[in-house]
XYZ file of C-alpha atoms in Angstrom:
555
model
C -54.987 -93.276 -10.653
C -54.332 -92.624 -6.981
C -53.590 -88.976 -6.080
C -51.569 -88.095 -3.064
C -53.437 -86.092 -0.478
C -51.485 -82.845 -0.071
C -53.310 -81.964 3.124
C -51.734 -84.846 5.016
C -48.189 -86.007 5.280
C -47.239 -89.358 3.698
C -47.516 -90.833 7.195
C -51.150 -89.743 7.320
C -50.542 -87.088 9.938
C -52.033 -83.598 9.431
C -49.846 -80.916 7.818
C -48.414 -78.497 10.418
C -49.777 -74.965 10.825
C -49.567 -72.317 8.071
C -46.916 -70.392 9.988
C -44.720 -73.468 10.006
C -45.372 -74.037 6.292
C -44.377 -70.437 5.515
C -41.082 -71.001 7.302
C -40.461 -74.300 5.508
C -39.996 -74.123 1.694
C -40.572 -77.891 1.382
C -43.980 -77.712 3.021
C -44.850 -74.600 0.971
C -44.091 -76.403 -2.305
C -46.061 -79.426 -1.088
C -49.056 -77.165 -0.421
C -48.903 -75.544 -3.884
C -48.674 -78.976 -5.477
C -51.708 -80.031 -3.520
C -53.709 -77.053 -4.739
C -52.921 -77.900 -8.364
C -53.781 -81.567 -7.908
C -57.095 -80.757 -6.220
C -58.033 -78.288 -8.979
C -57.436 -80.932 -11.684
C -59.314 -83.614 -9.685
C -62.399 -81.413 -9.485
C -62.493 -80.532 -13.216
C -64.476 -82.463 -15.791
C -61.809 -83.606 -18.217
C -64.177 -83.897 -21.218
C -65.094 -80.212 -21.047
C -61.465 -79.288 -20.556
C -60.515 -81.239 -23.682
C -63.298 -79.537 -25.655
C -61.832 -76.121 -24.698
C -58.329 -76.912 -25.934
C -58.956 -75.543 -29.495
C -60.199 -72.251 -28.056
C -57.148 -72.028 -25.792
C -54.859 -72.706 -28.776
C -56.640 -70.061 -30.873
C -56.290 -67.504 -28.085
C -52.584 -68.287 -27.870
C -52.143 -67.812 -31.610
C -53.984 -64.470 -31.507
C -51.768 -63.269 -28.667
C -48.676 -64.206 -30.673
C -50.002 -62.373 -33.752
C -50.745 -59.256 -31.679
C -47.243 -59.275 -30.242
C -45.799 -59.711 -33.735
C -47.902 -56.803 -35.065
C -46.687 -54.679 -32.180
C -43.078 -55.355 -33.147
C -43.790 -54.346 -36.763
C -45.403 -51.102 -35.578
C -42.296 -50.348 -33.575
C -40.215 -50.240 -36.762
C -42.292 -49.701 -39.899
C -45.087 -47.587 -38.428
C -42.722 -45.408 -36.419
C -40.568 -44.741 -39.484
C -43.662 -43.901 -41.526
C -44.975 -41.436 -38.944
C -41.534 -39.866 -38.532
C -41.142 -39.428 -42.293
C -44.592 -37.864 -42.541
C -43.778 -35.497 -39.669
C -40.549 -34.383 -41.368
C -42.373 -33.784 -44.658
C -45.009 -31.738 -42.824
C -42.259 -29.666 -41.183
C -40.659 -28.946 -44.558
C -44.002 -27.753 -45.935
C -44.725 -25.861 -42.672
C -47.867 -27.892 -41.975
C -47.277 -27.668 -38.254
C -50.604 -29.128 -37.093
C -50.071 -32.266 -39.171
C -46.508 -32.589 -37.889
C -47.664 -32.184 -34.284
C -50.313 -34.895 -34.801
C -47.616 -37.281 -36.049
C -45.414 -36.584 -33.048
C -48.316 -37.145 -30.654
C -48.836 -40.575 -32.204
C -45.108 -41.254 -32.037
C -45.054 -40.411 -28.333
C -47.501 -43.275 -27.814
C -45.721 -45.710 -30.132
C -42.141 -44.928 -29.105
C -41.965 -42.846 -25.926
C -38.217 -43.474 -25.531
C -37.109 -43.070 -29.151
C -34.404 -40.366 -29.202
C -34.959 -39.611 -32.904
C -38.587 -38.748 -32.211
C -37.713 -36.389 -29.364
C -34.976 -34.674 -31.362
C -37.220 -34.078 -34.391
C -40.061 -32.927 -32.138
C -37.678 -30.357 -30.655
C -36.885 -29.163 -34.189
C -40.621 -28.704 -34.809
C -40.913 -26.486 -31.737
C -37.843 -24.525 -32.848
C -39.325 -24.072 -36.314
C -42.350 -22.458 -34.650
C -40.054 -20.245 -32.513
C -40.976 -22.090 -29.311
C -37.348 -22.459 -28.314
C -38.142 -22.919 -24.632
C -40.034 -26.156 -25.312
C -37.440 -27.238 -27.884
C -34.619 -26.738 -25.381
C -36.543 -28.633 -22.695
C -36.915 -31.643 -25.005
C -33.245 -31.579 -25.999
C -32.128 -31.368 -22.384
C -34.106 -34.538 -21.579
C -32.076 -36.276 -24.285
C -28.826 -35.137 -22.682
C -29.904 -36.626 -19.355
C -30.756 -40.074 -20.751
C -28.359 -43.008 -21.134
C -27.943 -42.632 -24.903
C -25.006 -40.253 -25.457
C -24.875 -40.697 -29.245
C -26.215 -37.247 -30.164
C -25.063 -35.268 -27.125
C -22.463 -33.261 -29.061
C -25.028 -32.292 -31.686
C -27.549 -31.323 -28.992
C -25.034 -29.202 -27.069
C -24.172 -27.374 -30.302
C -27.863 -26.739 -30.974
C -28.477 -25.365 -27.478
C -25.368 -23.174 -27.687
C -26.470 -21.762 -31.031
C -29.923 -20.848 -29.737
C -28.400 -19.151 -26.712
C -25.933 -17.178 -28.851
C -28.734 -16.045 -31.158
C -30.792 -14.835 -28.176
C -33.590 -17.330 -28.777
C -33.638 -18.676 -25.220
C -35.207 -16.557 -22.500
C -32.615 -17.345 -19.846
C -30.761 -15.191 -17.359
C -27.236 -15.813 -18.668
C -27.397 -16.914 -22.323
C -23.669 -16.462 -22.911
C -22.777 -18.510 -19.845
C -25.264 -21.158 -20.967
C -23.710 -21.213 -24.448
C -20.194 -21.478 -23.035
C -21.207 -24.343 -20.739
C -22.649 -26.296 -23.663
C -19.649 -25.576 -25.878
C -17.289 -26.685 -23.125
C -19.198 -29.986 -22.997
C -18.768 -30.316 -26.764
C -15.017 -29.772 -26.569
C -14.719 -32.131 -23.591
C -16.276 -34.879 -25.710
C -14.468 -33.884 -28.908
C -11.610 -31.375 -28.432
C -11.215 -31.005 -32.212
C -14.894 -30.393 -32.973
C -14.763 -27.724 -35.683
C -18.136 -26.197 -34.966
C -17.601 -26.119 -31.234
C -14.553 -23.943 -31.931
C -16.491 -21.957 -34.533
C -19.246 -21.038 -32.068
C -16.647 -20.061 -29.482
C -14.986 -17.854 -32.098
C -18.344 -16.196 -32.771
C -18.836 -15.482 -29.076
C -15.472 -13.749 -28.844
C -15.644 -11.964 -32.201
C -19.013 -10.391 -31.444
C -17.537 -8.549 -28.477
C -14.399 -7.544 -30.356
C -12.046 -10.133 -28.822
C -10.543 -11.197 -32.126
C -7.460 -12.723 -30.497
C -9.511 -15.482 -28.862
C -11.778 -15.755 -31.908
C -8.766 -16.422 -34.131
C -7.227 -18.779 -31.573
C -10.324 -20.993 -31.772
C -10.537 -20.933 -35.570
C -6.873 -21.453 -36.507
C -6.731 -25.183 -35.587
C -9.936 -26.039 -37.493
C -9.816 -23.681 -40.502
C -8.683 -26.476 -42.814
C -11.748 -28.554 -41.899
C -13.988 -26.587 -44.246
C -13.500 -23.723 -46.683
C -16.241 -21.750 -44.944
C -14.310 -21.787 -41.678
C -11.140 -20.839 -43.538
C -12.934 -17.883 -45.087
C -14.184 -16.748 -41.683
C -10.634 -16.945 -40.307
C -9.389 -14.814 -43.211
C -12.113 -12.280 -42.438
C -11.081 -12.130 -38.761
C -7.446 -11.516 -39.730
C -8.597 -8.747 -42.057
C -10.801 -7.098 -39.434
C -8.068 -7.252 -36.782
C -5.571 -5.671 -39.167
C -7.758 -2.532 -39.223
C -8.108 -2.168 -35.437
C -5.262 -0.118 -34.028
C -5.140 -1.590 -30.521
C -5.534 -5.227 -31.670
C -3.639 -5.434 -34.973
C -0.744 -7.893 -35.073
C 2.174 -7.752 -37.512
C 1.316 -9.726 -40.605
C -2.465 -9.809 -40.094
C -3.198 -8.337 -43.516
C -0.863 -10.819 -45.205
C -2.362 -13.718 -43.228
C -5.812 -12.645 -44.392
C -4.716 -12.653 -48.027
C -2.878 -15.983 -47.681
C -5.876 -17.645 -46.067
C -8.217 -16.172 -48.696
C -5.971 -17.542 -51.471
C -6.101 -21.015 -49.900
C -9.890 -20.815 -49.850
C -10.018 -19.570 -53.462
C -7.761 -22.406 -54.663
C -9.908 -25.009 -52.922
C -13.206 -23.560 -54.139
C -12.045 -23.014 -57.726
C -11.232 -26.719 -57.913
C -14.764 -27.543 -56.784
C -16.337 -25.081 -59.231
C -14.273 -25.841 -62.332
C -13.028 -29.413 -61.892
C -15.910 -30.972 -59.986
C -18.566 -28.804 -61.692
C -20.390 -28.436 -58.392
C -24.042 -27.443 -58.331
C -23.806 -26.284 -54.723
C -24.697 -22.574 -54.733
C -22.919 -22.155 -51.376
C -19.579 -22.982 -53.022
C -20.112 -20.191 -55.560
C -21.049 -17.631 -52.916
C -18.053 -18.598 -50.773
C -15.745 -18.166 -53.771
C -17.223 -14.738 -54.433
C -16.795 -13.904 -50.747
C -13.113 -14.834 -50.859
C -12.550 -12.531 -53.853
C -14.477 -9.820 -52.018
C -12.098 -10.218 -49.090
C -9.230 -9.698 -51.542
C -11.039 -6.526 -52.692
C -11.347 -8.010 -56.170
C -14.899 -6.687 -56.539
C -15.136 -7.174 -60.275
C -14.229 -10.872 -60.088
C -16.554 -11.406 -57.121
C -19.431 -9.843 -59.065
C -18.601 -11.895 -62.176
C -18.703 -15.163 -60.207
C -22.094 -14.393 -58.722
C -23.486 -13.206 -62.052
C -22.618 -16.630 -63.476
C -24.068 -18.344 -60.400
C -27.315 -16.404 -60.756
C -27.524 -17.390 -64.423
C -27.138 -21.048 -63.470
C -29.205 -21.266 -60.311
C -31.471 -18.182 -60.118
C -31.040 -18.227 -56.357
C -32.562 -15.322 -54.359
C -29.867 -15.465 -51.671
C -27.050 -15.235 -54.203
C -28.808 -12.254 -55.827
C -28.877 -10.524 -52.452
C -25.190 -11.265 -52.020
C -24.439 -9.823 -55.458
C -26.296 -6.703 -54.373
C -24.040 -6.492 -51.307
C -20.945 -6.868 -53.497
C -22.048 -3.866 -55.560
C -22.504 -1.953 -52.299
C -18.985 -2.777 -51.084
C -17.638 -1.907 -54.514
C -19.374 1.466 -54.314
C -17.822 2.038 -50.876
C -14.364 1.327 -52.297
C -14.982 3.726 -55.204
C -15.779 6.584 -52.850
C -12.722 5.802 -50.691
C -10.449 5.806 -53.728
C -12.040 8.897 -55.250
C -14.458 10.834 -53.003
C -15.539 13.009 -55.939
C -16.691 10.089 -58.112
C -20.308 10.159 -56.895
C -21.719 9.193 -60.297
C -19.758 5.906 -60.334
C -20.891 5.164 -56.796
C -24.536 5.839 -57.646
C -24.267 3.625 -60.753
C -23.091 0.721 -58.594
C -25.797 1.332 -55.995
C -28.369 1.457 -58.789
C -27.086 -1.948 -59.968
C -27.401 -3.208 -56.413
C -31.098 -2.342 -56.079
C -31.832 -3.599 -59.595
C -30.222 -6.932 -58.681
C -31.769 -7.169 -55.203
C -34.493 -4.529 -54.709
C -34.779 -5.197 -50.974
C -31.033 -5.406 -50.242
C -30.757 -3.377 -47.008
C -27.121 -2.266 -47.343
C -27.750 -0.675 -50.753
C -30.924 0.967 -49.560
C -29.237 2.285 -46.427
C -26.432 3.847 -48.497
C -28.930 5.495 -50.843
C -31.012 6.830 -47.960
C -27.853 8.173 -46.308
C -26.796 9.942 -49.514
C -30.309 11.286 -50.097
C -30.518 12.607 -46.526
C -27.201 14.417 -46.863
C -26.957 17.876 -48.330
C -23.935 17.133 -50.479
C -23.457 15.972 -54.029
C -25.548 12.983 -54.968
C -28.477 13.643 -52.618
C -30.907 14.494 -55.401
C -29.433 11.751 -57.595
C -29.979 9.160 -54.855
C -33.597 10.130 -54.357
C -34.078 10.152 -58.126
C -32.604 6.628 -58.329
C -35.220 5.411 -55.885
C -38.026 7.067 -57.821
C -36.714 5.523 -61.053
C -36.750 2.086 -59.416
C -40.325 2.733 -58.337
C -41.333 3.632 -61.908
C -39.520 0.549 -63.254
C -41.540 -1.633 -60.883
C -38.646 -2.705 -58.655
C -39.751 -3.398 -55.065
C -42.533 -0.819 -54.782
C -43.170 -1.550 -51.098
C -39.480 -1.155 -50.229
C -39.035 2.006 -52.324
C -42.085 3.678 -50.777
C -40.679 2.728 -47.403
C -37.323 4.366 -48.216
C -38.861 7.495 -49.702
C -40.911 7.779 -46.520
C -37.781 7.375 -44.424
C -35.970 10.059 -46.470
C -38.916 12.435 -46.123
C -38.963 11.845 -42.362
C -35.245 12.622 -42.207
C -35.925 15.935 -43.947
C -38.763 16.729 -41.566
C -41.479 16.343 -44.211
C -43.689 14.158 -42.037
C -46.717 14.473 -44.310
C -44.840 13.004 -47.298
C -43.203 10.453 -44.994
C -46.538 9.229 -43.706
C -47.961 9.047 -47.238
C -45.097 6.891 -48.526
C -45.010 4.668 -45.449
C -48.757 4.169 -45.631
C -48.402 3.109 -49.294
C -45.604 0.738 -48.318
C -47.803 -0.811 -45.659
C -50.682 -1.191 -48.131
C -48.400 -3.001 -50.603
C -46.812 -5.209 -47.975
C -49.117 -5.226 -44.954
C -47.848 -5.992 -41.470
C -44.193 -5.542 -42.411
C -42.616 -4.964 -39.025
C -40.022 -2.397 -40.142
C -42.647 -0.331 -41.977
C -44.941 -0.384 -38.951
C -42.049 0.670 -36.731
C -41.104 3.595 -38.977
C -44.727 4.681 -39.293
C -44.883 4.702 -35.500
C -41.764 6.880 -35.397
C -43.161 9.331 -37.952
C -46.542 9.571 -36.200
C -44.744 10.357 -32.943
C -42.578 13.089 -34.494
C -45.032 15.068 -36.645
C -45.953 18.647 -35.716
C -49.190 17.294 -34.244
C -48.076 13.855 -33.043
C -50.678 11.098 -32.852
C -49.098 9.226 -29.953
C -51.909 6.663 -29.398
C -51.799 5.725 -33.098
C -47.995 5.626 -32.979
C -48.157 3.308 -29.969
C -50.640 1.059 -31.772
C -48.307 0.781 -34.794
C -45.318 0.133 -32.541
C -47.178 -2.611 -30.675
C -48.029 -4.275 -33.992
C -44.362 -4.244 -35.022
C -43.302 -5.749 -31.688
C -45.952 -8.461 -31.927
C -44.332 -9.530 -35.216
C -40.760 -9.294 -33.874
C -40.914 -9.201 -30.063
C -37.146 -9.237 -29.499
C -36.164 -6.563 -32.037
C -34.149 -3.954 -30.162
C -34.931 -1.137 -32.620
C -38.663 -1.707 -32.264
C -38.414 -1.740 -28.468
C -36.407 1.489 -28.628
C -39.095 3.150 -30.771
C -41.850 2.151 -28.356
C -39.748 3.271 -25.408
C -39.325 6.706 -27.011
C -43.091 6.885 -27.632
C -43.779 6.031 -23.981
C -41.334 8.777 -22.978
C -43.274 11.321 -25.054
C -46.540 10.066 -23.553
C -45.166 10.524 -20.038
C -45.391 6.802 -19.209
C -41.860 6.732 -17.882
C -41.937 3.355 -16.092
C -42.997 1.588 -19.303
C -40.413 3.589 -21.235
C -37.627 2.402 -18.929
C -38.612 -1.262 -19.369
C -38.428 -1.056 -23.185
C -35.363 1.165 -23.373
C -33.295 -0.891 -20.930
C -34.272 -4.102 -22.715
C -33.158 -2.585 -26.028
C -29.989 -0.904 -24.777
C -27.660 -3.918 -24.602
C -28.601 -5.057 -28.117
C -28.296 -1.725 -29.933
C -24.910 -1.199 -31.577
C -25.438 2.127 -33.395
C -23.816 4.874 -31.339
C -26.346 7.552 -32.269
C -29.230 5.332 -31.178
C -27.481 4.399 -27.928
C -26.987 8.093 -27.194
C -30.703 8.745 -27.719
C -31.616 5.815 -25.479
C -29.376 7.046 -22.646
C -30.865 10.550 -22.964
C -34.423 9.198 -22.794
C -33.546 6.972 -19.843
C -32.054 9.989 -18.086
C -35.284 11.923 -18.657
C -37.450 9.013 -17.481
C -35.471 8.385 -14.283
C -35.429 12.105 -13.569
C -39.212 12.310 -13.918
C -39.587 9.299 -11.597
C -37.464 11.007 -8.938
C -34.148 9.178 -9.304
C -31.618 11.914 -10.220
C -28.536 9.744 -9.517
C -29.329 7.178 -12.213
C -30.430 10.023 -14.511
C -27.025 11.678 -14.065
C -25.187 8.427 -14.864
C -27.172 7.998 -18.086
C -26.375 11.572 -19.166
C -22.689 11.017 -18.452
C -22.787 7.836 -20.521
C -24.461 9.713 -23.376
C -21.684 12.328 -23.304
C -19.011 9.606 -23.320
C -20.620 8.004 -26.365
C -20.780 11.377 -28.135
C -17.040 11.789 -27.628
C -16.443 8.234 -28.849
C -18.546 8.862 -31.956
C -16.568 11.986 -32.728
C -13.206 10.209 -32.439
C -14.108 6.849 -33.901
C -12.517 5.900 -37.201
C -14.861 3.155 -38.325
C -13.230 0.592 -40.586
C -15.629 -2.279 -40.032
C -17.352 -1.732 -43.395
C -14.064 -2.351 -45.202
C -14.173 -6.016 -44.318
C -16.512 -8.642 -45.667
C -16.217 -10.598 -42.426
C -19.960 -10.807 -41.887
C -20.841 -11.672 -45.471
C -20.301 -15.419 -45.522
C -21.055 -17.041 -42.189
C -20.269 -20.730 -42.162
C -23.178 -22.781 -43.418
C -23.196 -25.728 -41.047
C -26.248 -27.326 -42.607
C -25.629 -30.838 -43.909
C -22.515 -31.122 -41.740
C -22.721 -33.977 -39.284
C -23.498 -32.788 -35.785
C -23.418 -29.125 -36.704
C -26.448 -26.862 -36.996
C -26.543 -23.814 -39.289
C -25.992 -20.376 -37.809
C -25.015 -16.864 -38.664
C -23.905 -16.131 -35.122
C -25.240 -13.388 -32.903
C -24.148 -10.540 -30.728
C -23.235 -11.301 -27.156
C -20.815 -10.662 -24.324
C -18.144 -13.121 -23.270
C -16.942 -12.813 -19.738
């Protein structure tokens, strides 16, 4: 076989210079062809033929590796993701994190992996990292889950879980994006209603809920609660609010009764919503009966707590109808703590009665001691008896009970906080020990406003006024109890005065006086409404995370 010589033209003349070849595609192709021909001419064909099986085997192995890689992209990724989700449910966070690390290598662009990884961070209260991951998903080209992600980010901001400068503005921005994508999104409107309701703007809260109330009975129940609350507020009440509340509650009851009786639902949330609707109608007996049946069927701790709250509201209604019927009220409160020994509303009512000097004080304290003897919630009862003793100024008994509560349920943040308070207010206060207890409580719940307020008051007593101001100002915007806000303003006034800033001190004292006047004139009706009892449970709803809402300011 005669090979053409690529280094000479067909005429036999030399090929032009390389610069000319580079400018001429024909000559460039001729040169490449020549290189290939020369390489083949210089090989020994027998050895090349002997290597063909090895080349074929290498090709087959490469194909198998590529095929295995494709299988890993589907089956292996799904297996790791399933294992990670199971680990999250069982709170095995290290195992879940290991799975996600592997998934980052196998599927670095998989949106499911990033979303679930964000949920793992959220489950461990690392909301900053969770939000960062979710925001990367918003910025990518896949817009499938953007509505769900915006709802999640808004919820975290509303609940105060994101350490950002303007959480309410952040929440509103995300919710606006939700409603831009889906103007009828029920949970986008629900979160907006929560933002407005928490600052008392029930008009806007209701405006957001009215168009979507029929979407789910939970949202309808919340709307009924808002109507009911607004009907009790003199400067916001609209004609017909009370009737609208009852009408909406009846719609919810009709829908839920069908699910309970006709569909024989096993969803405990349906039962608690039905009880909540009857509670809104002030039909306490029927509400209690529904939850008693639910507890018999499901033995659910959350429904037991709710039943305890129903007994509390029933007891409140008894005392409104007949202020002298203290025995009936105490019987209902006793039922409440027997049903749910750690139900805070019942315990707060009993402590309030026991701390008063009127009828029922001794009976309330005796009810707690009886619960202690009966073995109901020893840690909680010791905690309450300690709180009552502190309210009476018996700091020795208070410290004894609180210490027993802490022994029975160590590192309970509320107990540690109250022990810190008692230690700071005894005749011979142990302020270093009080500060140590307060620090322990804050380590458990770093954003709890009450705990920050306690530590701020301790710093004030210790003369560390700069530290006191940091804690007290951080707590101030999240404390809703007027008496506590008054105390905070007084302590801030003292601290600023000691640091040589009399102008700010004067403003805090004026604010404290304004709040005192407000407390004296306020006719509180918020406890008449069950509006906070049944927050919508958005779990298992497509694109809608679960939330109870949170306090905040809407500008």
